[in-house]
Coordinates of C-alpha atoms in Angstrom, one line a residue:
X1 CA -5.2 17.2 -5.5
X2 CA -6.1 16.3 -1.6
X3 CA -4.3 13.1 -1.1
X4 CA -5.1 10.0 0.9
X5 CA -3.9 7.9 3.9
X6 CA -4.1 4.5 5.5
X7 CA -6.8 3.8 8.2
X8 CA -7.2 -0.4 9.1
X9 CA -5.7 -3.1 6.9
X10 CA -7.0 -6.4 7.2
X11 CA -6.2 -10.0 5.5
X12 CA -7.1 -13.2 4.7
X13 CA -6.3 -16.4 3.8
X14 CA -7.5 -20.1 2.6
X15 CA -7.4 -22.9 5.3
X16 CA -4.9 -25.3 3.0
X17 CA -1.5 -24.7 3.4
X18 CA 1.1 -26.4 0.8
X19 CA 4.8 -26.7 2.2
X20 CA 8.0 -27.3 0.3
X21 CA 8.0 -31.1 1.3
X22 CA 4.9 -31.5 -0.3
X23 CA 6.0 -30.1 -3.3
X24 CA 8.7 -32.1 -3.0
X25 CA 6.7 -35.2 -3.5
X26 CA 5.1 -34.2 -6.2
X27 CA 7.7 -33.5 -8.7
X28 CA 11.4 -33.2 -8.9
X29 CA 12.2 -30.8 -6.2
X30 CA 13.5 -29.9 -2.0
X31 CA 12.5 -27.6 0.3
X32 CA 16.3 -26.5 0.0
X33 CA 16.1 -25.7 -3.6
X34 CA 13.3 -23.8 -3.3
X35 CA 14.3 -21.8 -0.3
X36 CA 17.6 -21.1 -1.6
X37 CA 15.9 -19.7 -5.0
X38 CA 13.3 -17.9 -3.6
X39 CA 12.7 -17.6 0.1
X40 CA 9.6 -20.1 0.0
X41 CA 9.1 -22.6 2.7
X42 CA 4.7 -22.4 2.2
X43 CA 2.3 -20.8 0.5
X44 CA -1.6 -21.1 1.0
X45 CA -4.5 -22.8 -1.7
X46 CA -8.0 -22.4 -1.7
X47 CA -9.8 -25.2 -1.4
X48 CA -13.0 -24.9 -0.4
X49 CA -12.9 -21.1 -0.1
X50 CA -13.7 -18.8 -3.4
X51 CA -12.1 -15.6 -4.6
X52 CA -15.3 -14.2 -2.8
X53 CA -14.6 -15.4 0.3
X54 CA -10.8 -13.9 0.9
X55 CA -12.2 -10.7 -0.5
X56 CA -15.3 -10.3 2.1
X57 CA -13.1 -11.6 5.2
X58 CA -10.3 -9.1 4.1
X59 CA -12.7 -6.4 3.7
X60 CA -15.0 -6.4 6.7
X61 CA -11.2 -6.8 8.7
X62 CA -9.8 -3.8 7.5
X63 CA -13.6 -1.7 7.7
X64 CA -13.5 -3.1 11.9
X65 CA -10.1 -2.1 11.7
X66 CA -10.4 1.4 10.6
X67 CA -13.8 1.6 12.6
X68 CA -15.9 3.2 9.5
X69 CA -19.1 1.6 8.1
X70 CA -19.7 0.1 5.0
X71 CA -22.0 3.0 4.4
X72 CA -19.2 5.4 4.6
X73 CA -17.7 4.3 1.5
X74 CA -17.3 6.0 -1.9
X75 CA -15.6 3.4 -4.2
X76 CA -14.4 0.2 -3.9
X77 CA -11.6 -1.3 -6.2
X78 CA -10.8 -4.9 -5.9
X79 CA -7.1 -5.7 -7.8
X80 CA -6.4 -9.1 -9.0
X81 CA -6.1 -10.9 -12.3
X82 CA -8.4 -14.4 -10.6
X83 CA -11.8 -13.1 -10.3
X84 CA -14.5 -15.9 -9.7
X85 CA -16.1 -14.3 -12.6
X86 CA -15.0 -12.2 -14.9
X87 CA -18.3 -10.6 -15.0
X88 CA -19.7 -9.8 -12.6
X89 CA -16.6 -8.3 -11.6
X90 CA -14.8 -9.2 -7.9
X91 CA -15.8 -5.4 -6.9
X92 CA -19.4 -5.7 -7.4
X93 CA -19.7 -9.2 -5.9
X94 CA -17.8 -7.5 -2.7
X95 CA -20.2 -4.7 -2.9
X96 CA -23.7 -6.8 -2.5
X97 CA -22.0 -8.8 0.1
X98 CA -20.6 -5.8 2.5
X99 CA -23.8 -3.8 1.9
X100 CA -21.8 -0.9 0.7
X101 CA -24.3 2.4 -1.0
X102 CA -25.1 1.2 -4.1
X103 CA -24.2 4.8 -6.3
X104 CA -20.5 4.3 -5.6
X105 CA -18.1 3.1 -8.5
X106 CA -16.7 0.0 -7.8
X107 CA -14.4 -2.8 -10.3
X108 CA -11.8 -4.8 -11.0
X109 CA -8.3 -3.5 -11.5
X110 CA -5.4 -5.6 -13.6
X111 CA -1.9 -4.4 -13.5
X112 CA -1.1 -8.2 -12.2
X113 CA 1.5 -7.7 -8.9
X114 CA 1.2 -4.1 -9.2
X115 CA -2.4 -3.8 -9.3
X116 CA -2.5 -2.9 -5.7
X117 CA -0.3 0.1 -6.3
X118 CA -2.5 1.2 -9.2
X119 CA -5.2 1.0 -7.8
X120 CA -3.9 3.1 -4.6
X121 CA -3.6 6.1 -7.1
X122 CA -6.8 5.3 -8.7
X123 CA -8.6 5.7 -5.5
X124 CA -6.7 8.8 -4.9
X125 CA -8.6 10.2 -7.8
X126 CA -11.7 8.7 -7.2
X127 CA -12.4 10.0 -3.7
X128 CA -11.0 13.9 -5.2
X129 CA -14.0 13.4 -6.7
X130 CA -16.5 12.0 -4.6
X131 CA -18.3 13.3 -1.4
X132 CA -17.9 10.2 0.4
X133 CA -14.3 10.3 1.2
X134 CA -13.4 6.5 2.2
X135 CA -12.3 4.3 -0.1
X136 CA -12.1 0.3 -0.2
X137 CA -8.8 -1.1 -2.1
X138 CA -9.0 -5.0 -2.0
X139 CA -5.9 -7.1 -3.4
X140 CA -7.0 -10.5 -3.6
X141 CA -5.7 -14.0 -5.3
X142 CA -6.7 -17.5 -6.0
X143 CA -3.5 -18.1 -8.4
X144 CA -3.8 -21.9 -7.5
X145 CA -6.3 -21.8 -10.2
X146 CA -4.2 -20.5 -12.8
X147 CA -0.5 -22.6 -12.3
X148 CA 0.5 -25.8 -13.5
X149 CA 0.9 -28.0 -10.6
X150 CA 3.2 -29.6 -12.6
X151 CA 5.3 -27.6 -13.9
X152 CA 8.4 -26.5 -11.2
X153 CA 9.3 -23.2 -12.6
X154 CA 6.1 -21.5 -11.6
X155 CA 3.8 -23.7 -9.3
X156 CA 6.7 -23.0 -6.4
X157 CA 6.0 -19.3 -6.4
X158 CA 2.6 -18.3 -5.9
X159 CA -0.1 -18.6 -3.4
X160 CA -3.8 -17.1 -2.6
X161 CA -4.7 -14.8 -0.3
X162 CA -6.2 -11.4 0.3
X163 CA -5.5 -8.1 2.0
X164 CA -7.6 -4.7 2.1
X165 CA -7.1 -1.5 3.1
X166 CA -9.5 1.6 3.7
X167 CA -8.5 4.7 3.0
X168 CA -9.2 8.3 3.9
X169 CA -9.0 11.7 1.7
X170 CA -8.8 14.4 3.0
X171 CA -7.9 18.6 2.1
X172 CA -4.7 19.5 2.9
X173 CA -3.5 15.9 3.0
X174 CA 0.0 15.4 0.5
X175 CA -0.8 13.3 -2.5
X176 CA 0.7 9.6 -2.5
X177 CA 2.7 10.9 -5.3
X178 CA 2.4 7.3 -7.3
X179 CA 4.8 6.5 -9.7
X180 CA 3.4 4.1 -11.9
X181 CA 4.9 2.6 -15.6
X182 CA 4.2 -0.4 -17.8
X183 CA 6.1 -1.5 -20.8
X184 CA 3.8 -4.3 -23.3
X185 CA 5.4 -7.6 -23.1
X186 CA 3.5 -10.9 -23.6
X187 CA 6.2 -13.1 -23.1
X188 CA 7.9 -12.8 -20.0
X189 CA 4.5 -13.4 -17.8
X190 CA 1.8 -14.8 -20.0
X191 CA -1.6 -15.9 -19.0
X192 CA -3.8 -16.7 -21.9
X193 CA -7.4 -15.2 -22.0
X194 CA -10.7 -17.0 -21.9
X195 CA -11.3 -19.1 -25.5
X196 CA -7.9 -18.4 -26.8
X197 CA -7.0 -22.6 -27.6
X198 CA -4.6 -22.6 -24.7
X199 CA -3.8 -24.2 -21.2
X200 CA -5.2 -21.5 -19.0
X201 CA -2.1 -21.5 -16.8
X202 CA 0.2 -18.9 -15.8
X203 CA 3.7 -19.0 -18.0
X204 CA 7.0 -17.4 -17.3
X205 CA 10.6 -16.6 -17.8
X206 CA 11.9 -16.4 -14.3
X207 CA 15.3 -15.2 -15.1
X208 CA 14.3 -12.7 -17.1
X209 CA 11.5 -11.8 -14.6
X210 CA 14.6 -11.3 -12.3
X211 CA 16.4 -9.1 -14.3
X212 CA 13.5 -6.6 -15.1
X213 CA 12.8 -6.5 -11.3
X214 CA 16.1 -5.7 -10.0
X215 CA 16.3 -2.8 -12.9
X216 CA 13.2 -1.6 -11.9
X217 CA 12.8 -1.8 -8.0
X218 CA 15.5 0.8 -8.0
X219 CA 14.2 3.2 -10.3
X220 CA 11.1 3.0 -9.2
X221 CA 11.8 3.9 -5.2
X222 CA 14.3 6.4 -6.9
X223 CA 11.6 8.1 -8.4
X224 CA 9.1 7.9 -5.8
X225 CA 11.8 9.0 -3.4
X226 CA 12.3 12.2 -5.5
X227 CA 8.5 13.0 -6.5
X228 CA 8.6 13.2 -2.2
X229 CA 11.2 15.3 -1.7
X230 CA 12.5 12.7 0.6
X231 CA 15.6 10.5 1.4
X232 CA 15.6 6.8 2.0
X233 CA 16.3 7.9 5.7
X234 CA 13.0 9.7 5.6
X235 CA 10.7 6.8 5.3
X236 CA 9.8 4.7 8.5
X237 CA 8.9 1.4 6.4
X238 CA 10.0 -0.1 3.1
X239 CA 7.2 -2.1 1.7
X240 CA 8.4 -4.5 -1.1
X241 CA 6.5 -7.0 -3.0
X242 CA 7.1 -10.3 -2.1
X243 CA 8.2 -11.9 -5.6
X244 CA 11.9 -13.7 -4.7
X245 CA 13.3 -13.0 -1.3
X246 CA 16.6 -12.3 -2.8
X247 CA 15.2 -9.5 -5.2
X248 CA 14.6 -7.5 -1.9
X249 CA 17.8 -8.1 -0.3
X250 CA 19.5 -6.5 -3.2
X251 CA 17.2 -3.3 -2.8
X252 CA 18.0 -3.9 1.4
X253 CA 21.5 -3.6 0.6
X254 CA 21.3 -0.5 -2.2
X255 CA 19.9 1.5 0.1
X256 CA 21.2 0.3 3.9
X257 CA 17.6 -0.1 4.6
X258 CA 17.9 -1.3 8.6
X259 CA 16.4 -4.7 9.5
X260 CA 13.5 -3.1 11.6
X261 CA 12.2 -0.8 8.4
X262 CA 11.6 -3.8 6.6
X263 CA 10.0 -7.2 6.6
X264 CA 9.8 -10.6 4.3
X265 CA 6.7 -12.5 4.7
X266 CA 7.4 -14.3 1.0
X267 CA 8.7 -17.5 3.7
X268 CA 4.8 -17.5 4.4
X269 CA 3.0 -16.7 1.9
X270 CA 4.8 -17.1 -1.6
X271 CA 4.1 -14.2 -4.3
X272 CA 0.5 -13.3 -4.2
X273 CA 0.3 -11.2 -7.0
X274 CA -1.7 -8.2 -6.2
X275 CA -2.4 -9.5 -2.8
X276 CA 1.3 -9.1 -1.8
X277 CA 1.4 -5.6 -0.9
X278 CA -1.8 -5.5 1.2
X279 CA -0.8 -8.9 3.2
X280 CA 2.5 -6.7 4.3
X281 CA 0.5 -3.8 5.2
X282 CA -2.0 -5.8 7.3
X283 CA 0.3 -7.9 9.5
X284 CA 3.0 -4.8 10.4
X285 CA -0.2 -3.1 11.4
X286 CA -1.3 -6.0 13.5
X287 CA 2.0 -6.5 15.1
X288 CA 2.5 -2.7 16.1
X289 CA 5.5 -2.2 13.5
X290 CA 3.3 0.6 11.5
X291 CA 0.3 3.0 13.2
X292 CA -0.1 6.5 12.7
X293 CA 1.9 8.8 11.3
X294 CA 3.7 6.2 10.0
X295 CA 5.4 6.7 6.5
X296 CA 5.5 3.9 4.2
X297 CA 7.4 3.3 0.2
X298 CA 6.1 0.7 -1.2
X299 CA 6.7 -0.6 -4.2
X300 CA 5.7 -3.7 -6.6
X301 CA 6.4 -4.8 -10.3
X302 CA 4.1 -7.8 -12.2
X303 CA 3.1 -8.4 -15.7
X304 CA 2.2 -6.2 -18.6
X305 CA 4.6 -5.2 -17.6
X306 CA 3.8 -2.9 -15.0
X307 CA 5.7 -1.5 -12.4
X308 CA 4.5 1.4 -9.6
X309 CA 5.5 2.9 -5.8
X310 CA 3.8 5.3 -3.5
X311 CA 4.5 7.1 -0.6
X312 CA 2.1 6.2 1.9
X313 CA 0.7 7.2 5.8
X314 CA -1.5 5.8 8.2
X315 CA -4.0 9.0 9.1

């Protein structure tokens, strides 16, 4: 299977910005005990902007970026789990608006904070197949929809936001070689679906949560680092979701990963679910730190639960 690489990134985000302190006066909580937990200080909310609207600025960003047209497209695959509708789905709501050709595949993709990954490797396989050989991946979030903004264990975490990336395929180009896993387990993250007789807000156990990630962050760059062939000195950039802050210090420290092959934008941003991968990708390309030829691992883990890491390049 020809394989795919990076060409632009771009990302968005809503104009509101919630900080710590405001938090802080809304329930029983500092700035310091959030920080020290998780590496918060802020984390954007849409207000006024949709779903819709992070989705097309992210996407037309990374198309500029990449200088291809929307013409030039083959599929488009927009991960999240906060669609403004669940049908029609985010992809095809992204497709009228960018103008893309209208006999392409493109839909929603679910693996919660992996989603990104999976979809990656989806598009891998879709553009082996099709004869337009650009691809669209949106991860986009409005999870400020979906928490209780009362409730301190989850509210803190998680904020909207988008990020995109267009990708090339291309014969003799090395496969991503995604490593990708779930495991069925409605209790640790839980979000209730549509006409169920619940609160439609996001649930979890967060220490739990913990535990599963720093098991399977490991493993997983373990296994993508020997699908490669590769070393963890082999790869020029370390891209981690941004769940906790302290989560990717302890994979930092396994693996004597130096300060400039890595990055935490979690201070910014919170955990953005599927959007978390895609927002890294898009400022380290902006600020010069990735380009071409660059080799990047990423890696993310989310409900289901899922879990998945690639070995990615910018063409």
């Amino acid at each position: 299977m020809n394989g795919i690489k990076l060409r632009g990134t771009g990302r968005a985000v809503p104009a509101g910005v919630v900080t710590n302190d405001d938090l802080a006066r809304m329930m029983d909580t500092s700035d310091e005990w959030i920080t020290s937990r998780t590496g918060i200080k802020q984390r954007y909310r849409c207000a006024a902007e949709t779903h819709t609207d992070l989705c097309v600025r992210a996407a037309r960003a990374a198309l500029e970026r990449a200088g291809i047209s929307p013409a030039d497209i083959g599929a488009c695959i927009v991960a999240t789990v906060t669609p403004d509708t669940v049908v029609p789905s985010a992809a095809c709501i992204l497709q009228r608006a960018l103008g893309l050709p209208t006999d392409i595949p493109c839909f929603d993709l679910n693996a919660a904070c992996t989603s990104f990954v999976y979809a990656l490797h989806t598009m891998e396989c879709l553009l082996n197949a099709s004869p337009r050989k650009f691809g669209l991946v949106v991860g986009a979030e409005a999870l400020s929809r979906i928490v209780d903004w009362t409730d301190r264990s989850t509210c803190i975490l998680f904020g909207d936001g988008a990020g995109a990336a267009v990708v090339e395929c291309r014969e003799g180009w090395p496969s991503i070689g995604a490593v990708l896993g779930s495991r069925g387990d409605d209790e640790l993250l839980h979000l209730p679906g549509l006409g169920m007789g619940e609160a439609n807000f996001l649930s979890m156990e967060g220490t739990k949560v913990f535990k599963f990630a720093v098991e399977v962050v490991p493993a997983c760059i373990d296994a993508v680092l020997d699908k490669a062939g590769m070393t963890a000195e082999d790869v020029d950039f370390f891209v981690f979701h941004q769940a906790n802050a302290r989560i990717i210090d302890l994979a930092v420290r396994k693996y004597h990963i130096p300060p400039e092959k890595y990055c935490k934008n979690i201070e910014n941003y919170g955990n953005t679910a599927a959007a978390s991968v895609p927002l890294v990708l898009s400022e380290l390309e902006e600020q010069g730190r990735i380009g071409p030829g660059s080799r990047m691992l990423v890696v993310a883990f989310g409900g289901g639960l899922t879990w998945g890491g690639a070995m990615i390049e910018f063409a």
